[in-house]
Amino acid sequence: LQAEGCLNDPGRVIPYGTTEYDGPMALAGATEGVVALAGTGAFVWGRTRDGRTCHLDGLGPNLGDYGSGFQIRVLALRAAARSGWHPRHHTSLAERVYRACVNAEEDHYGHGHGLVAYSLAHHDRAEIASLARIVGEEALRGDRIAREILQEAATSLADTLYDVVERLGIRDEEYLLIGTGSIATRSDVYWEHFCRLAHEFAPRLQPFRSPLPPVVGMALTALQQIQPQRYETVRQRLLETAPGVI
């Protein structure tokens, strides 16, 4: 930033507050549109051209987070627990989930009892993310149940999207649909299903996913405040150089 002449005083700290949708919006180069976040948690937020906004969900796993990594984790645990009940429930998720959660390759009883204690304990965000990643990997390898889990979660987020665009009255209007969060940006199965459903009720929404993390967008929002007159030049420079650093 100093090399670009953005900071006149590099020793000065400038506090600036941002939200979870500021970064994705900046990465898309948009000031209005719809942000659909699917990471550990989930929400949908939208802003219209006339300044109206709507933000739904982000309520945490007990009350909401529909379409999130939390939801995928629960569905993965359930699928692994009943994988041995009958051949129709068999999933390649089972062995990997047991290894990740209880350091075992299979449930001794074959009925899911080995996961009970794990399911009742508190786990941090890293473990939730790791289970979502396992589901994504097994879906790409062709596991039917893993794919269905991702599609079920994507359907949940699409339901929230429906509510947002309906409340804003933009079902027939053209806006960017900006995907952010580790699930939305890293799982093509999830994102493609989500966009397919979105197209059914809001066909003019334009899907967008940035390969850069939201933190780069947060930097962009701060840069816009620091030197608005040079923002477009600096924005382009940051977008070009960030992939080599991250």
PDB file of C-alpha atoms in Angstrom:
ATOM      1  CA  LEU A   1       0.000   0.000   0.000  1.00  0.00           C
ATOM      2  CA  GLN A   2       2.843   2.375   0.798  1.00  0.00           C
ATOM      3  CA  ALA A   3       4.472   1.604  -2.564  1.00  0.00           C
ATOM      4  CA  GLU A   4       1.213   2.464  -4.276  1.00  0.00           C
ATOM      5  CA  GLY A   5       1.076   5.760  -2.423  1.00  0.00           C
ATOM      6  CA  CYS A   6      -2.111   4.853  -0.555  1.00  0.00           C
ATOM      7  CA  LEU A   7      -0.788   5.549   2.908  1.00  0.00           C
ATOM      8  CA  ASN A   8       0.607   9.022   3.537  1.00  0.00           C
ATOM      9  CA  ASP A   9       1.489   8.000   7.077  1.00  0.00           C
ATOM     10  CA  PRO A  10       2.249   4.245   7.226  1.00  0.00           C
ATOM     11  CA  GLY A  11       2.504   4.388  11.014  1.00  0.00           C
ATOM     12  CA  ARG A  12      -1.041   5.638  11.439  1.00  0.00           C
ATOM     13  CA  VAL A  13      -3.879   3.234  12.282  1.00  0.00           C
ATOM     14  CA  ILE A  14      -7.222   3.991  10.656  1.00  0.00           C
ATOM     15  CA  PRO A  15     -10.124   2.032  12.198  1.00  0.00           C
ATOM     16  CA  TYR A  16     -12.800   1.092   9.696  1.00  0.00           C
ATOM     17  CA  GLY A  17     -15.755  -1.219  10.252  1.00  0.00           C
ATOM     18  CA  THR A  18     -16.885  -3.691   7.604  1.00  0.00           C
ATOM     19  CA  THR A  19     -19.550  -6.353   7.324  1.00  0.00           C
ATOM     20  CA  GLU A  20     -19.439  -9.878   5.930  1.00  0.00           C
ATOM     21  CA  TYR A  21     -21.027  -8.725   2.707  1.00  0.00           C
ATOM     22  CA  ASP A  22     -18.769  -5.707   2.111  1.00  0.00           C
ATOM     23  CA  GLY A  23     -15.849  -7.885   1.037  1.00  0.00           C
ATOM     24  CA  PRO A  24     -17.732 -10.031  -1.487  1.00  0.00           C
ATOM     25  CA  MET A  25     -19.410  -6.943  -2.935  1.00  0.00           C
ATOM     26  CA  ALA A  26     -16.027  -5.226  -3.366  1.00  0.00           C
ATOM     27  CA  LEU A  27     -14.538  -8.293  -5.055  1.00  0.00           C
ATOM     28  CA  ALA A  28     -17.441  -8.271  -7.510  1.00  0.00           C
ATOM     29  CA  GLY A  29     -17.031  -4.538  -8.084  1.00  0.00           C
ATOM     30  CA  ALA A  30     -20.670  -4.001  -7.172  1.00  0.00           C
ATOM     31  CA  THR A  31     -22.582  -1.573  -4.976  1.00  0.00           C
ATOM     32  CA  GLU A  32     -25.877  -3.454  -5.220  1.00  0.00           C
ATOM     33  CA  GLY A  33     -26.776  -7.096  -5.641  1.00  0.00           C
ATOM     34  CA  VAL A  34     -27.303 -10.230  -3.578  1.00  0.00           C
ATOM     35  CA  VAL A  35     -24.652 -11.923  -1.417  1.00  0.00           C
ATOM     36  CA  ALA A  36     -25.189 -15.583  -0.553  1.00  0.00           C
ATOM     37  CA  LEU A  37     -22.783 -16.776   2.122  1.00  0.00           C
ATOM     38  CA  ALA A  38     -22.314 -20.489   2.747  1.00  0.00           C
ATOM     39  CA  GLY A  39     -19.385 -21.197   5.027  1.00  0.00           C
ATOM     40  CA  THR A  40     -19.455 -22.498   8.579  1.00  0.00           C
ATOM     41  CA  GLY A  41     -22.635 -20.433   8.883  1.00  0.00           C
ATOM     42  CA  ALA A  42     -24.954 -19.053   6.214  1.00  0.00           C
ATOM     43  CA  PHE A  43     -27.009 -16.003   5.296  1.00  0.00           C
ATOM     44  CA  VAL A  44     -28.349 -14.089   2.293  1.00  0.00           C
ATOM     45  CA  TRP A  45     -28.184 -10.303   2.021  1.00  0.00           C
ATOM     46  CA  GLY A  46     -29.361  -8.031  -0.744  1.00  0.00           C
ATOM     47  CA  ARG A  47     -29.293  -4.346  -1.661  1.00  0.00           C
ATOM     48  CA  THR A  48     -31.369  -2.839  -4.478  1.00  0.00           C
ATOM     49  CA  ARG A  49     -30.457   0.079  -6.727  1.00  0.00           C
ATOM     50  CA  ASP A  50     -32.742   2.340  -4.717  1.00  0.00           C
ATOM     51  CA  GLY A  51     -30.955   1.442  -1.477  1.00  0.00           C
ATOM     52  CA  ARG A  52     -33.359  -1.038   0.110  1.00  0.00           C
ATOM     53  CA  THR A  53     -31.716  -3.941   1.948  1.00  0.00           C
ATOM     54  CA  CYS A  54     -32.700  -7.307   3.369  1.00  0.00           C
ATOM     55  CA  HIS A  55     -30.566  -9.635   5.494  1.00  0.00           C
ATOM     56  CA  LEU A  56     -31.897 -13.065   6.451  1.00  0.00           C
ATOM     57  CA  ASP A  57     -30.320 -15.829   8.550  1.00  0.00           C
ATOM     58  CA  GLY A  58     -26.865 -15.872  10.099  1.00  0.00           C
ATOM     59  CA  LEU A  59     -28.677 -17.008  13.247  1.00  0.00           C
ATOM     60  CA  GLY A  60     -26.311 -19.836  14.209  1.00  0.00           C
ATOM     61  CA  PRO A  61     -26.843 -23.608  13.951  1.00  0.00           C
ATOM     62  CA  ASN A  62     -29.621 -23.842  16.536  1.00  0.00           C
ATOM     63  CA  LEU A  63     -31.932 -21.298  14.905  1.00  0.00           C
ATOM     64  CA  GLY A  64     -30.782 -21.115  11.304  1.00  0.00           C
ATOM     65  CA  ASP A  65     -27.614 -21.236   9.162  1.00  0.00           C
ATOM     66  CA  TYR A  66     -29.604 -22.996   6.464  1.00  0.00           C
ATOM     67  CA  GLY A  67     -27.252 -24.334   3.796  1.00  0.00           C
ATOM     68  CA  SER A  68     -24.131 -23.981   5.946  1.00  0.00           C
ATOM     69  CA  GLY A  69     -21.183 -26.139   6.887  1.00  0.00           C
ATOM     70  CA  PHE A  70     -23.012 -26.796  10.171  1.00  0.00           C
ATOM     71  CA  GLN A  71     -25.909 -28.325   8.255  1.00  0.00           C
ATOM     72  CA  ILE A  72     -23.572 -30.363   6.046  1.00  0.00           C
ATOM     73  CA  ARG A  73     -21.771 -31.636   9.150  1.00  0.00           C
ATOM     74  CA  VAL A  74     -25.002 -32.849  10.734  1.00  0.00           C
ATOM     75  CA  LEU A  75     -26.119 -34.541   7.518  1.00  0.00           C
ATOM     76  CA  ALA A  76     -22.698 -36.195   7.118  1.00  0.00           C
ATOM     77  CA  LEU A  77     -22.764 -37.566  10.668  1.00  0.00           C
ATOM     78  CA  ARG A  78     -26.265 -38.928  10.149  1.00  0.00           C
ATOM     79  CA  ALA A  79     -25.299 -40.528   6.850  1.00  0.00           C
ATOM     80  CA  ALA A  80     -22.209 -42.148   8.365  1.00  0.00           C
ATOM     81  CA  ALA A  81     -24.178 -43.386  11.384  1.00  0.00           C
ATOM     82  CA  ARG A  82     -26.741 -45.266   9.282  1.00  0.00           C
ATOM     83  CA  SER A  83     -24.426 -46.340   6.474  1.00  0.00           C
ATOM     84  CA  GLY A  84     -24.365 -49.892   7.875  1.00  0.00           C
ATOM     85  CA  TRP A  85     -28.105 -50.212   8.431  1.00  0.00           C
ATOM     86  CA  HIS A  86     -28.872 -51.430   4.921  1.00  0.00           C
ATOM     87  CA  PRO A  87     -27.023 -51.480   1.553  1.00  0.00           C
ATOM     88  CA  ARG A  88     -29.256 -48.684   0.273  1.00  0.00           C
ATOM     89  CA  HIS A  89     -27.732 -46.342   2.897  1.00  0.00           C
ATOM     90  CA  HIS A  90     -24.111 -47.264   2.199  1.00  0.00           C
ATOM     91  CA  THR A  91     -21.836 -44.275   1.667  1.00  0.00           C
ATOM     92  CA  SER A  92     -18.102 -43.826   1.282  1.00  0.00           C
ATOM     93  CA  LEU A  93     -18.460 -41.013   3.797  1.00  0.00           C
ATOM     94  CA  ALA A  94     -18.762 -43.484   6.662  1.00  0.00           C
ATOM     95  CA  GLU A  95     -15.152 -44.643   6.901  1.00  0.00           C
ATOM     96  CA  ARG A  96     -13.727 -41.125   6.531  1.00  0.00           C
ATOM     97  CA  VAL A  97     -16.174 -39.619   9.025  1.00  0.00           C
ATOM     98  CA  TYR A  98     -15.374 -42.290  11.617  1.00  0.00           C
ATOM     99  CA  ARG A  99     -11.662 -41.745  11.135  1.00  0.00           C
ATOM    100  CA  ALA A 100     -12.030 -37.982  11.470  1.00  0.00           C
ATOM    101  CA  CYS A 101     -14.385 -38.041  14.448  1.00  0.00           C
ATOM    102  CA  VAL A 102     -13.512 -41.055  16.600  1.00  0.00           C
ATOM    103  CA  ASN A 103     -10.231 -42.245  15.080  1.00  0.00           C
ATOM    104  CA  ALA A 104     -11.804 -45.523  13.991  1.00  0.00           C
ATOM    105  CA  GLU A 105     -12.459 -47.029  10.570  1.00  0.00           C
ATOM    106  CA  GLU A 106     -15.907 -48.409  11.315  1.00  0.00           C
ATOM    107  CA  ASP A 107     -18.571 -48.634  13.967  1.00  0.00           C
ATOM    108  CA  HIS A 108     -18.164 -51.867  15.937  1.00  0.00           C
ATOM    109  CA  TYR A 109     -21.931 -52.400  15.986  1.00  0.00           C
ATOM    110  CA  GLY A 110     -22.580 -51.139  12.477  1.00  0.00           C
ATOM    111  CA  HIS A 111     -25.524 -49.087  13.745  1.00  0.00           C
ATOM    112  CA  GLY A 112     -23.949 -45.701  14.429  1.00  0.00           C
ATOM    113  CA  HIS A 113     -23.395 -46.043  18.172  1.00  0.00           C
ATOM    114  CA  GLY A 114     -19.723 -45.131  17.814  1.00  0.00           C
ATOM    115  CA  LEU A 115     -20.636 -41.575  16.869  1.00  0.00           C
ATOM    116  CA  VAL A 116     -23.083 -40.825  19.669  1.00  0.00           C
ATOM    117  CA  ALA A 117     -20.576 -39.351  22.147  1.00  0.00           C
ATOM    118  CA  TYR A 118     -18.925 -37.302  19.411  1.00  0.00           C
ATOM    119  CA  SER A 119     -22.234 -35.898  18.216  1.00  0.00           C
ATOM    120  CA  LEU A 120     -23.105 -34.653  21.713  1.00  0.00           C
ATOM    121  CA  ALA A 121     -19.773 -32.920  22.386  1.00  0.00           C
ATOM    122  CA  HIS A 122     -18.805 -29.357  21.456  1.00  0.00           C
ATOM    123  CA  HIS A 123     -16.535 -29.001  18.430  1.00  0.00           C
ATOM    124  CA  ASP A 124     -14.739 -26.002  16.981  1.00  0.00           C
ATOM    125  CA  ARG A 125     -15.133 -24.470  13.537  1.00  0.00           C
ATOM    126  CA  ALA A 126     -12.106 -26.303  12.103  1.00  0.00           C
ATOM    127  CA  GLU A 127     -13.732 -29.699  12.691  1.00  0.00           C
ATOM    128  CA  ILE A 128     -16.967 -28.535  11.100  1.00  0.00           C
ATOM    129  CA  ALA A 129     -15.048 -27.342   8.048  1.00  0.00           C
ATOM    130  CA  SER A 130     -13.126 -30.625   7.802  1.00  0.00           C
ATOM    131  CA  LEU A 131     -16.330 -32.680   7.653  1.00  0.00           C
ATOM    132  CA  ALA A 132     -17.781 -30.398   4.979  1.00  0.00           C
ATOM    133  CA  ARG A 133     -14.571 -30.858   2.982  1.00  0.00           C
ATOM    134  CA  ILE A 134     -14.883 -34.655   3.255  1.00  0.00           C
ATOM    135  CA  VAL A 135     -18.427 -34.469   1.893  1.00  0.00           C
ATOM    136  CA  GLY A 136     -17.245 -32.354  -1.018  1.00  0.00           C
ATOM    137  CA  GLU A 137     -14.415 -34.732  -1.858  1.00  0.00           C
ATOM    138  CA  GLU A 138     -16.605 -37.839  -1.729  1.00  0.00           C
ATOM    139  CA  ALA A 139     -19.254 -36.144  -3.862  1.00  0.00           C
ATOM    140  CA  LEU A 140     -16.626 -35.510  -6.535  1.00  0.00           C
ATOM    141  CA  ARG A 141     -15.606 -39.176  -6.328  1.00  0.00           C
ATOM    142  CA  GLY A 142     -19.160 -40.130  -7.199  1.00  0.00           C
ATOM    143  CA  ASP A 143     -20.734 -40.971  -3.842  1.00  0.00           C
ATOM    144  CA  ARG A 144     -24.484 -40.515  -4.277  1.00  0.00           C
ATOM    145  CA  ILE A 145     -25.266 -39.687  -0.660  1.00  0.00           C
ATOM    146  CA  ALA A 146     -22.466 -37.116  -0.378  1.00  0.00           C
ATOM    147  CA  ARG A 147     -23.804 -35.400  -3.477  1.00  0.00           C
ATOM    148  CA  GLU A 148     -27.345 -35.442  -2.083  1.00  0.00           C
ATOM    149  CA  ILE A 149     -26.103 -33.836   1.151  1.00  0.00           C
ATOM    150  CA  LEU A 150     -24.551 -30.942  -0.749  1.00  0.00           C
ATOM    151  CA  GLN A 151     -27.664 -30.527  -2.844  1.00  0.00           C
ATOM    152  CA  GLU A 152     -29.914 -30.586   0.228  1.00  0.00           C
ATOM    153  CA  ALA A 153     -27.809 -27.871   1.860  1.00  0.00           C
ATOM    154  CA  ALA A 154     -27.805 -25.817  -1.355  1.00  0.00           C
ATOM    155  CA  THR A 155     -31.581 -26.127  -1.503  1.00  0.00           C
ATOM    156  CA  SER A 156     -31.790 -24.707   2.019  1.00  0.00           C
ATOM    157  CA  LEU A 157     -29.734 -21.660   1.054  1.00  0.00           C
ATOM    158  CA  ALA A 158     -31.834 -21.231  -2.092  1.00  0.00           C
ATOM    159  CA  ASP A 159     -34.943 -21.126   0.106  1.00  0.00           C
ATOM    160  CA  THR A 160     -33.426 -18.204   2.008  1.00  0.00           C
ATOM    161  CA  LEU A 161     -32.495 -16.535  -1.279  1.00  0.00           C
ATOM    162  CA  TYR A 162     -36.107 -16.854  -2.423  1.00  0.00           C
ATOM    163  CA  ASP A 163     -37.288 -15.029   0.691  1.00  0.00           C
ATOM    164  CA  VAL A 164     -34.782 -12.205   0.186  1.00  0.00           C
ATOM    165  CA  VAL A 165     -35.525 -11.549  -3.492  1.00  0.00           C
ATOM    166  CA  GLU A 166     -39.262 -11.824  -2.843  1.00  0.00           C
ATOM    167  CA  ARG A 167     -39.132  -9.314   0.002  1.00  0.00           C
ATOM    168  CA  LEU A 168     -37.029  -6.938  -2.092  1.00  0.00           C
ATOM    169  CA  GLY A 169     -39.270  -7.407  -5.127  1.00  0.00           C
ATOM    170  CA  ILE A 170     -36.390  -8.237  -7.497  1.00  0.00           C
ATOM    171  CA  ARG A 171     -37.337 -11.675  -8.816  1.00  0.00           C
ATOM    172  CA  ASP A 172     -37.537 -10.313 -12.356  1.00  0.00           C
ATOM    173  CA  GLU A 173     -34.652  -7.852 -12.119  1.00  0.00           C
ATOM    174  CA  GLU A 174     -31.004  -8.223 -13.093  1.00  0.00           C
ATOM    175  CA  TYR A 175     -28.533  -8.245 -10.215  1.00  0.00           C
ATOM    176  CA  LEU A 176     -25.315 -10.041  -9.374  1.00  0.00           C
ATOM    177  CA  LEU A 177     -25.733 -13.142  -7.213  1.00  0.00           C
ATOM    178  CA  ILE A 178     -22.437 -13.214  -5.346  1.00  0.00           C
ATOM    179  CA  GLY A 179     -21.381 -16.472  -3.727  1.00  0.00           C
ATOM    180  CA  THR A 180     -18.990 -16.345  -0.778  1.00  0.00           C
ATOM    181  CA  GLY A 181     -17.854 -18.619   2.039  1.00  0.00           C
ATOM    182  CA  SER A 182     -15.878 -21.849   1.797  1.00  0.00           C
ATOM    183  CA  ILE A 183     -18.845 -24.033   0.797  1.00  0.00           C
ATOM    184  CA  ALA A 184     -20.207 -21.763  -1.918  1.00  0.00           C
ATOM    185  CA  THR A 185     -16.807 -20.990  -3.431  1.00  0.00           C
ATOM    186  CA  ARG A 186     -15.148 -24.420  -3.224  1.00  0.00           C
ATOM    187  CA  SER A 187     -17.937 -26.870  -3.985  1.00  0.00           C
ATOM    188  CA  ASP A 188     -19.069 -26.823  -7.592  1.00  0.00           C
ATOM    189  CA  VAL A 189     -21.744 -29.416  -6.796  1.00  0.00           C
ATOM    190  CA  TYR A 190     -23.227 -27.113  -4.159  1.00  0.00           C
ATOM    191  CA  TRP A 191     -22.917 -23.906  -6.190  1.00  0.00           C
ATOM    192  CA  GLU A 192     -24.281 -25.329  -9.440  1.00  0.00           C
ATOM    193  CA  HIS A 193     -27.326 -26.780  -7.696  1.00  0.00           C
ATOM    194  CA  PHE A 194     -27.897 -23.503  -5.834  1.00  0.00           C
ATOM    195  CA  CYS A 195     -27.684 -21.482  -9.059  1.00  0.00           C
ATOM    196  CA  ARG A 196     -30.003 -23.885 -10.851  1.00  0.00           C
ATOM    197  CA  LEU A 197     -32.657 -23.386  -8.200  1.00  0.00           C
ATOM    198  CA  ALA A 198     -32.097 -19.614  -8.156  1.00  0.00           C
ATOM    199  CA  HIS A 199     -32.626 -19.467 -11.920  1.00  0.00           C
ATOM    200  CA  GLU A 200     -36.058 -21.073 -11.515  1.00  0.00           C
ATOM    201  CA  PHE A 201     -37.487 -18.206  -9.455  1.00  0.00           C
ATOM    202  CA  ALA A 202     -35.118 -15.319 -10.289  1.00  0.00           C
ATOM    203  CA  PRO A 203     -33.843 -16.022 -13.816  1.00  0.00           C
ATOM    204  CA  ARG A 204     -32.092 -12.664 -14.271  1.00  0.00           C
ATOM    205  CA  LEU A 205     -29.732 -13.020 -11.315  1.00  0.00           C
ATOM    206  CA  GLN A 206     -26.148 -13.307 -12.577  1.00  0.00           C
ATOM    207  CA  PRO A 207     -24.013 -15.797 -10.552  1.00  0.00           C
ATOM    208  CA  PHE A 208     -20.542 -14.638  -9.537  1.00  0.00           C
ATOM    209  CA  ARG A 209     -17.820 -16.277  -7.435  1.00  0.00           C
ATOM    210  CA  SER A 210     -14.425 -14.697  -6.856  1.00  0.00           C
ATOM    211  CA  PRO A 211     -11.390 -16.991  -6.564  1.00  0.00           C
ATOM    212  CA  LEU A 212     -10.040 -14.596  -3.921  1.00  0.00           C
ATOM    213  CA  PRO A 213     -11.055 -14.795  -0.235  1.00  0.00           C
ATOM    214  CA  PRO A 214     -13.343 -12.153   1.285  1.00  0.00           C
ATOM    215  CA  VAL A 215     -10.423 -10.674   3.256  1.00  0.00           C
ATOM    216  CA  VAL A 216      -9.131  -9.218  -0.020  1.00  0.00           C
ATOM    217  CA  GLY A 217     -12.521  -7.590  -0.475  1.00  0.00           C
ATOM    218  CA  MET A 218     -12.298  -6.181   3.049  1.00  0.00           C
ATOM    219  CA  ALA A 219      -8.983  -4.582   2.111  1.00  0.00           C
ATOM    220  CA  LEU A 220     -10.638  -3.093  -0.946  1.00  0.00           C
ATOM    221  CA  THR A 221     -13.401  -1.487   1.090  1.00  0.00           C
ATOM    222  CA  ALA A 222     -10.785   0.129   3.346  1.00  0.00           C
ATOM    223  CA  LEU A 223      -8.762   1.328   0.356  1.00  0.00           C
ATOM    224  CA  GLN A 224     -11.851   2.959  -1.091  1.00  0.00           C
ATOM    225  CA  GLN A 225     -12.166   5.018   2.077  1.00  0.00           C
ATOM    226  CA  ILE A 226      -8.466   5.916   2.271  1.00  0.00           C
ATOM    227  CA  GLN A 227      -7.966   7.106  -1.302  1.00  0.00           C
ATOM    228  CA  PRO A 228     -11.214   7.112  -3.265  1.00  0.00           C
ATOM    229  CA  GLN A 229      -9.671   9.089  -6.122  1.00  0.00           C
ATOM    230  CA  ARG A 230      -7.206   6.269  -6.891  1.00  0.00           C
ATOM    231  CA  TYR A 231      -9.435   3.386  -5.903  1.00  0.00           C
ATOM    232  CA  GLU A 232      -9.994   1.825  -9.329  1.00  0.00           C
ATOM    233  CA  THR A 233      -6.262   1.758 -10.106  1.00  0.00           C
ATOM    234  CA  VAL A 234      -5.360   0.295  -6.735  1.00  0.00           C
ATOM    235  CA  ARG A 235      -8.251  -2.183  -6.890  1.00  0.00           C
ATOM    236  CA  GLN A 236      -7.013  -3.576 -10.197  1.00  0.00           C
ATOM    237  CA  ARG A 237      -3.475  -3.803  -8.869  1.00  0.00           C
ATOM    238  CA  LEU A 238      -4.575  -5.687  -5.752  1.00  0.00           C
ATOM    239  CA  LEU A 239      -6.739  -8.127  -7.730  1.00  0.00           C
ATOM    240  CA  GLU A 240      -3.796  -8.875 -10.014  1.00  0.00           C
ATOM    241  CA  THR A 241      -1.196  -9.387  -7.306  1.00  0.00           C
ATOM    242  CA  ALA A 242      -3.188 -11.007  -4.464  1.00  0.00           C
ATOM    243  CA  PRO A 243      -3.315 -14.531  -6.003  1.00  0.00           C
ATOM    244  CA  GLY A 244       0.492 -14.731  -5.886  1.00  0.00           C
ATOM    245  CA  VAL A 245       0.551 -13.880  -2.206  1.00  0.00           C
ATOM    246  CA  ILE A 246      -2.417 -15.866  -0.836  1.00  0.00           C
TER     247      ILE A 246
END
